[in-house]
XYZ file of C-alpha atoms in Angstrom:
519
model
C -18.590 -24.304 12.137
C -17.675 -20.876 13.464
C -14.196 -20.508 14.947
C -15.696 -19.669 18.343
C -17.481 -23.018 18.440
C -14.527 -24.978 17.052
C -12.537 -24.167 20.155
C -15.177 -25.566 22.486
C -14.634 -28.899 24.258
C -15.388 -31.766 21.809
C -18.686 -32.877 23.437
C -19.957 -29.269 23.429
C -18.740 -28.670 19.866
C -20.606 -31.815 18.706
C -23.743 -30.558 20.396
C -23.633 -27.352 18.385
C -24.216 -29.336 15.221
C -27.831 -29.789 16.380
C -28.426 -26.062 16.430
C -30.204 -26.112 13.044
C -32.905 -28.415 14.388
C -33.163 -26.401 17.569
C -33.597 -23.136 15.660
C -36.223 -24.730 13.414
C -38.096 -25.816 16.592
C -37.949 -22.279 17.948
C -39.325 -20.943 14.678
C -42.294 -23.292 14.730
C -43.000 -22.473 18.393
C -42.980 -18.747 17.663
C -45.399 -19.126 14.793
C -47.728 -21.339 16.854
C -47.831 -18.752 19.657
C -49.164 -16.048 17.336
C -52.800 -15.985 16.192
C -53.656 -13.744 13.296
C -57.211 -13.222 14.545
C -56.007 -12.207 17.999
C -53.888 -9.004 18.003
C -53.083 -9.451 21.675
C -51.294 -12.766 20.960
C -48.257 -10.739 19.896
C -47.276 -10.530 23.576
C -47.081 -14.308 23.810
C -44.363 -14.256 21.136
C -42.072 -11.952 23.085
C -40.801 -14.714 25.346
C -39.060 -16.306 22.303
C -37.086 -13.183 21.415
C -34.433 -13.782 24.078
C -34.012 -17.344 22.769
C -33.524 -16.046 19.210
C -30.964 -13.581 20.471
C -29.065 -16.491 22.020
C -28.765 -18.131 18.590
C -27.420 -14.869 17.133
C -24.852 -14.321 19.873
C -23.771 -17.979 19.987
C -22.589 -17.859 16.310
C -24.785 -20.846 15.644
C -25.061 -22.364 12.151
C -28.722 -22.158 11.193
C -30.662 -22.744 8.033
C -30.965 -19.665 5.803
C -34.503 -20.757 4.867
C -35.455 -20.706 8.514
C -33.846 -17.253 8.987
C -35.717 -15.868 5.974
C -38.982 -17.433 7.242
C -38.388 -15.873 10.702
C -37.650 -12.459 9.214
C -40.839 -12.528 7.117
C -42.871 -13.682 10.078
C -41.292 -11.030 12.319
C -42.095 -8.264 9.802
C -45.681 -9.522 9.639
C -45.968 -9.389 13.432
C -44.248 -5.975 13.524
C -46.680 -4.401 11.046
C -49.728 -6.042 12.635
C -48.800 -4.545 16.073
C -49.358 -0.938 14.919
C -50.456 0.434 18.296
C -48.264 -1.753 20.517
C -44.994 0.150 20.718
C -43.310 -2.089 23.271
C -43.922 -5.203 21.139
C -42.665 -3.377 17.991
C -39.511 -2.330 19.833
C -38.755 -5.893 20.900
C -39.420 -7.421 17.475
C -37.768 -4.555 15.624
C -34.501 -5.015 17.559
C -34.244 -8.713 16.930
C -35.106 -8.237 13.215
C -32.293 -5.684 12.936
C -29.845 -8.163 14.447
C -30.952 -10.918 12.077
C -30.872 -8.731 8.987
C -27.466 -7.239 9.824
C -25.938 -10.686 10.430
C -27.431 -12.437 7.343
C -27.952 -9.466 5.079
C -25.619 -10.731 2.293
C -27.079 -14.249 2.334
C -30.785 -13.541 2.328
C -33.030 -12.941 -0.690
C -36.067 -10.996 0.389
C -38.453 -8.387 -0.882
C -39.598 -5.821 1.709
C -42.111 -3.072 1.047
C -41.199 0.412 2.317
C -44.708 1.800 2.626
C -45.758 0.087 5.925
C -42.733 1.554 7.688
C -43.620 5.064 6.506
C -47.241 4.663 7.561
C -46.017 3.487 10.968
C -43.817 6.517 11.468
C -46.517 8.949 10.347
C -49.192 7.484 12.565
C -46.975 7.171 15.642
C -44.611 10.174 15.490
C -45.918 12.782 13.026
C -49.553 13.001 14.158
C -51.143 13.807 17.455
C -51.299 10.447 19.173
C -52.372 10.521 22.809
C -51.347 6.969 23.641
C -50.378 5.904 27.166
C -46.680 5.404 26.273
C -44.173 7.880 27.651
C -41.614 9.799 25.640
C -38.886 7.287 26.479
C -40.810 4.391 24.782
C -41.626 6.618 21.802
C -37.990 7.559 21.417
C -36.926 3.903 21.530
C -39.680 3.089 19.072
C -38.513 5.718 16.537
C -34.922 4.555 16.853
C -35.987 0.961 16.330
C -38.156 1.730 13.262
C -35.477 3.814 11.594
C -32.792 1.181 12.315
C -35.091 -1.470 10.823
C -35.650 0.644 7.697
C -31.882 1.066 7.240
C -31.458 -2.705 7.535
C -34.288 -3.426 5.095
C -33.290 -0.871 2.404
C -31.187 -3.428 0.558
C -34.269 -5.596 0.131
C -36.562 -2.897 -1.370
C -37.877 -4.176 -4.734
C -37.214 -2.537 -8.115
C -39.066 0.730 -8.542
C -38.947 1.616 -4.851
C -36.476 4.461 -5.360
C -38.793 6.097 -7.892
C -41.841 5.685 -5.596
C -39.956 7.157 -2.607
C -38.592 10.120 -4.538
C -42.080 10.819 -6.030
C -43.608 10.592 -2.531
C -41.307 13.103 -0.861
C -40.294 15.393 -3.704
C -43.307 17.620 -3.068
C -42.003 18.293 0.436
C -38.749 19.623 -1.023
C -40.229 22.141 -3.437
C -40.492 25.120 -1.014
C -37.160 25.741 0.732
C -38.802 28.342 3.001
C -41.194 25.863 4.566
C -40.257 23.606 7.462
C -41.649 20.575 5.645
C -38.524 20.624 3.472
C -36.433 19.376 6.420
C -38.846 16.497 7.035
C -38.680 15.670 3.360
C -34.896 15.516 3.334
C -34.961 13.330 6.432
C -37.385 10.906 4.859
C -35.472 10.787 1.580
C -32.255 9.983 3.430
C -33.979 7.334 5.525
C -35.899 5.451 2.856
C -34.084 6.002 -0.452
C -32.441 2.596 -1.385
C -29.180 2.342 -3.240
C -29.254 -1.400 -4.029
C -28.710 -3.043 -7.388
C -32.481 -3.357 -7.980
C -32.792 0.419 -8.173
C -29.576 1.397 -9.929
C -31.396 2.591 -13.062
C -33.136 5.310 -11.054
C -29.881 7.145 -10.338
C -29.372 8.810 -13.679
C -27.213 11.841 -14.369
C -30.362 13.903 -14.510
C -31.311 12.822 -10.989
C -27.808 13.598 -9.705
C -28.000 17.134 -11.124
C -31.428 17.570 -9.569
C -30.026 16.383 -6.227
C -27.144 18.895 -6.424
C -29.631 21.724 -7.181
C -31.788 20.641 -4.302
C -28.729 20.705 -2.052
C -28.017 24.258 -3.227
C -31.508 25.486 -2.376
C -30.724 25.966 1.353
C -27.324 27.421 2.247
C -25.744 27.645 5.720
C -27.648 24.767 7.297
C -25.644 21.911 8.785
C -28.726 19.666 9.174
C -29.526 20.077 5.480
C -25.964 19.498 4.421
C -25.741 16.352 6.517
C -28.808 14.804 4.906
C -27.705 15.356 1.330
C -24.087 14.457 2.045
C -25.205 11.102 3.404
C -27.414 10.462 0.370
C -24.656 11.315 -2.067
C -22.146 9.194 -0.134
C -24.310 6.102 -0.527
C -24.819 6.732 -4.230
C -21.079 7.206 -4.768
C -20.237 4.061 -2.832
C -22.749 1.678 -4.350
C -22.603 2.872 -7.985
C -18.895 3.022 -8.744
C -19.351 3.363 -12.506
C -20.954 6.822 -12.277
C -18.903 9.707 -13.687
C -18.327 12.478 -11.121
C -15.361 14.245 -12.665
C -17.072 17.500 -13.657
C -18.785 17.723 -10.236
C -15.633 17.180 -8.167
C -14.791 20.915 -7.628
C -18.287 21.679 -6.360
C -18.445 18.550 -4.188
C -15.107 19.176 -2.497
C -15.948 22.851 -1.931
C -19.066 21.739 -0.089
C -17.014 19.301 1.965
C -14.606 22.049 3.043
C -17.513 24.367 3.903
C -19.193 21.695 6.078
C -16.175 21.434 8.457
C -16.808 25.040 9.598
C -13.167 25.714 10.452
C -12.254 29.358 11.231
C -10.330 31.572 8.834
C -8.207 34.368 10.318
C -10.241 35.929 13.172
C -13.516 34.439 11.986
C -15.499 32.038 14.104
C -15.928 29.392 11.462
C -19.614 28.746 11.999
C -22.282 29.934 9.614
C -23.003 33.620 10.392
C -26.689 33.341 9.455
C -27.499 29.705 10.022
C -31.033 28.402 9.384
C -32.868 26.922 12.357
C -34.424 23.483 11.972
C -37.633 22.632 13.944
C -36.773 20.962 17.169
C -38.900 17.884 16.589
C -37.433 17.324 13.103
C -33.873 17.807 14.376
C -34.581 15.312 17.162
C -36.157 12.657 14.972
C -33.682 12.872 12.082
C -30.601 13.556 14.142
C -27.149 12.593 12.942
C -25.764 9.918 15.271
C -22.246 11.381 15.327
C -23.474 15.002 15.111
C -21.025 15.600 12.287
C -21.020 14.847 8.541
C -17.460 13.560 8.692
C -18.448 9.952 7.977
C -20.344 10.826 4.797
C -17.538 13.091 3.599
C -14.848 10.430 4.193
C -16.946 7.708 2.530
C -17.512 9.881 -0.533
C -13.820 10.753 -0.873
C -12.593 7.171 -0.541
C -15.031 5.817 -3.138
C -14.432 8.696 -5.536
C -10.811 7.604 -5.851
C -10.200 5.813 -9.141
C -7.225 5.293 -11.442
C -6.868 8.385 -13.613
C -9.384 10.387 -11.603
C -8.858 13.971 -10.385
C -10.369 13.052 -7.010
C -6.939 12.479 -5.463
C -5.819 15.983 -6.449
C -8.922 17.558 -4.937
C -8.418 15.420 -1.824
C -4.837 16.692 -1.451
C -6.044 20.293 -1.723
C -8.651 19.633 0.946
C -6.056 18.121 3.247
C -3.657 20.996 2.668
C -6.321 23.380 3.888
C -7.418 21.241 6.890
C -4.082 19.956 8.177
C -3.296 23.126 10.155
C -6.387 22.550 12.260
C -4.971 19.227 13.450
C -2.086 21.055 15.107
C -2.207 21.059 18.942
C -2.283 24.872 18.990
C -5.309 25.082 16.665
C -7.776 22.946 18.563
C -11.373 24.001 19.034
C -15.000 22.864 18.570
C -14.028 21.611 15.070
C -11.492 19.128 16.489
C -14.151 16.385 17.015
C -15.325 16.509 13.396
C -11.732 16.455 12.136
C -10.912 13.551 14.348
C -13.945 11.594 13.034
C -12.937 12.550 9.489
C -9.487 10.984 9.923
C -10.891 7.863 11.543
C -13.511 7.269 8.826
C -11.009 8.031 6.039
C -8.672 5.267 7.192
C -11.392 2.818 8.206
C -13.326 3.229 4.931
C -10.117 2.971 2.878
C -9.164 -0.258 4.654
C -12.697 -1.590 4.080
C -12.579 -0.786 0.370
C -9.205 -2.494 -0.067
C -10.536 -5.555 1.759
C -13.601 -5.743 -0.440
C -11.554 -5.399 -3.600
C -9.247 -8.191 -2.471
C -11.925 -10.634 -1.295
C -14.397 -9.938 -4.135
C -12.602 -8.440 -7.113
C -14.719 -5.948 -8.922
C -15.993 -6.933 -12.376
C -14.712 -3.562 -13.580
C -11.068 -3.986 -12.681
C -10.248 -0.498 -14.025
C -12.109 1.007 -11.023
C -10.005 -0.830 -8.404
C -7.225 1.009 -6.606
C -3.662 0.244 -7.691
C -0.288 0.718 -6.064
C 0.058 4.375 -7.074
C -3.460 5.236 -5.721
C -2.682 3.577 -2.416
C 0.597 5.369 -2.051
C -0.926 8.757 -2.908
C -3.734 8.260 -0.420
C -1.449 7.165 2.408
C 0.995 10.016 1.766
C -1.852 12.526 1.918
C -3.322 11.075 5.155
C 0.157 11.114 6.755
C -0.004 14.872 6.650
C -2.981 14.812 8.980
C -1.343 12.171 11.176
C 1.857 14.223 11.446
C -0.072 17.313 12.621
C -2.443 15.508 14.995
C -0.058 12.992 16.570
C 0.661 15.157 19.572
C -2.704 16.787 19.896
C -3.908 17.847 23.325
C -7.202 16.155 22.468
C -6.858 12.581 23.738
C -9.382 11.211 21.269
C -7.514 12.676 18.320
C -4.152 11.378 19.512
C -5.620 7.861 19.969
C -7.258 7.993 16.526
C -3.870 8.997 15.020
C -2.226 5.934 16.688
C -4.948 3.619 15.381
C -4.765 5.153 11.882
C -1.001 4.708 11.864
C -1.452 1.008 12.758
C -3.950 0.401 9.949
C -1.950 2.214 7.308
C 1.271 0.426 8.362
C -0.230 -2.727 6.772
C -1.368 -0.903 3.654
C 1.910 0.865 2.793
C 4.567 -0.039 5.379
C 7.362 1.479 3.310
C 5.779 4.922 3.812
C 4.337 4.646 7.327
C 6.967 2.776 9.293
C 9.875 5.140 8.489
C 7.624 8.006 9.574
C 6.864 6.118 12.797
C 10.564 5.545 13.464
C 11.503 9.165 12.976
C 8.724 10.406 15.293
C 9.701 7.926 17.994
C 13.350 9.000 17.997
C 12.293 12.624 18.022
C 10.132 11.983 21.046
C 13.047 10.284 22.855
C 15.326 13.204 22.219
C 12.992 16.000 23.287
C 13.519 17.526 26.733
C 10.652 20.024 26.796
C 7.625 18.243 25.333
C 7.751 15.046 27.379
C 4.064 14.315 26.603
C 5.171 13.317 23.100
C 6.746 10.114 24.415
C 3.442 8.695 25.579
C 1.894 9.204 22.145
C 4.950 7.880 20.319
C 5.045 4.744 22.478
C 1.333 4.166 21.867
C 1.874 4.434 18.118
C 4.713 1.875 18.248
C 2.486 -0.429 20.326
C -0.370 -0.234 17.845
C 1.984 -0.915 14.964
C 4.021 -3.633 16.674
C 2.847 -6.476 14.455
C 3.591 -4.760 11.168
C 7.029 -3.825 12.532
C 7.665 -7.516 13.272
C 6.607 -8.454 9.761
C 8.954 -5.941 8.205
C 11.823 -6.969 10.486
C 11.568 -10.741 10.423
C 9.046 -12.051 7.941
C 9.668 -13.100 4.350
C 6.132 -12.043 3.511
C 5.016 -9.883 0.530
C 5.506 -6.905 2.803
C 9.237 -7.642 3.020
C 11.356 -4.588 2.451
C 13.841 -4.344 -0.391
C 16.425 -2.564 1.718
C 18.136 -4.549 4.453
C 18.936 -1.287 6.235
C 15.240 -0.629 6.634
C 14.771 -4.005 8.306
C 17.569 -3.165 10.710
C 15.993 0.203 11.424
C 12.660 -1.383 12.312
C 14.375 -4.015 14.444
C 16.337 -1.381 16.281
C 13.173 0.550 16.957
C 11.584 -2.457 18.616
C 14.660 -3.117 20.682
C 15.072 0.505 21.803
C 11.415 0.803 22.697
C 11.500 -2.471 24.615
C 14.697 -1.662 26.528
C 13.289 1.708 27.515
C 9.928 0.248 28.514
C 10.759 -0.140 32.166
C 11.584 3.559 32.381
C 8.011 4.296 31.366
C 6.542 2.533 34.372
C 5.793 5.506 36.595
C 3.121 5.449 39.261
C 2.839 9.257 39.045
C 2.164 9.161 35.286
C -0.710 6.725 34.582
C -1.064 7.605 30.840
C 2.616 6.860 30.131
C 2.430 3.684 32.247
C -0.600 2.531 30.280
C 1.138 3.202 26.948
C 4.198 1.269 28.198
C 2.070 -1.740 29.124
C 0.434 -1.602 25.720
C 3.901 -1.649 24.121
C 5.087 -4.617 26.187
C 1.883 -6.482 25.495
C 2.030 -5.727 21.781
C 5.591 -6.972 21.407
C 5.325 -10.184 23.427
C 1.909 -11.107 22.065
C 3.492 -11.220 18.598
C 6.321 -13.529 19.664
C 5.946 -17.005 18.170
C 7.574 -20.383 18.861
C 9.687 -22.452 16.477
C 8.147 -25.870 15.821
C 11.572 -27.449 15.530
C 12.990 -26.828 18.983
C 10.093 -25.003 20.715
C 12.307 -21.999 21.265
C 11.163 -18.423 21.082
C 12.088 -17.086 17.726
C 11.366 -13.465 17.232
C 13.382 -10.400 17.284
C 15.114 -11.365 20.543
C 16.938 -14.225 18.843
C 18.398 -12.003 16.073
C 19.273 -9.061 18.228
C 21.369 -8.824 21.338
C 20.244 -6.555 24.137
């Protein structure tokens, strides 16, 4: 039973055990409402979609066989409703939800060709249907999301078929079809275990040459960076050492940061057709996610990737400084966020499911090197005038404080005391308080807990305890009706500290920091 349902009142929690039978009944009702010989009967199935969504949102325990049967039936209905965009949007959305929730538990085989035919017929040919542009836009977003969710279920040989299908579009870099080809390759090319044999060193070299064929085009760079990031992530045993200098040079070039009096953007950029740019747009409008994912999964014991990463950070850290903000700040902020988030995700995966190739897992030295490098970006961006960047820095500090507290928490303490002492840059206090609030739990662990994160130096524990006490005793001074941001940060700090206070089972007394320290 899911934790959400376990906390329900006992009669309601007992009733949730019947959800399997209820879901099976919904499945049979959906199938009965659809007639293969009657294409219009697809509309009679739409009333059940809201019911299926309730099972997904309610964290119900349902049979995987029923889920697989529903997904297969939904794909059948989706492909049969070729000219009914509204019905495809409704079914596509619920299929995406089901596949994303149960993706690691299902065993399916999904063909990629029907999705491609659907896109070509609806969006890449003259189709004078009655639907407006809004429905067509939703339809394209739904189909592409469904393809991304189904990629892991493409059968063996699909990668070769897809590459053979679209490679002809990539041959002439001076024709606009090359952009469509790159968009289709990025969308359809699977990187699952069934197609690992396709990604040979010869293909990787071909991919790099293809990437080189069009310079100074952010759209083109984004497509190939995303493809390479997925290959690097899913096939950890590939050897990238001799390609690292070229890969990291491309990463630096894609940030488009200015040098000296230059503008930073490509001086002679290549225009992409509007329709292609609209259909294959990057959700975040920046390749930062693909770059961060590639860097994190390139890190290995004994690899030179960490050295190249440090060189990249040494060049980019100056642009995190408050005085060097500009149009590139958003991409740098996203880069920092995805670096830390992806690193945390990789560590979690290696802990929960240890890799068969233990030599590829990150060790203590790799973690310390990565955190030390990222702290350079955090140090520069902590007091940024860009609110999104300063909030990302606080969140990144919180995450890394659990990874390597011995490196992050002393940095946090020094920056907090510096903010308290400053008389000219009072805005630093708000950011420093927010960082302490976000890292409150890890500070408690280091101060009080005898966990594996326990520090070896008792002076460090006292330092962290003093930081919590100083920040708490100064909290009331931060409550200022004329300064809402500082007030909000103060409330976050108070909430963070007291939400981590526990009770002693012996005497039901509060036993945190307040018991060991005197105010």
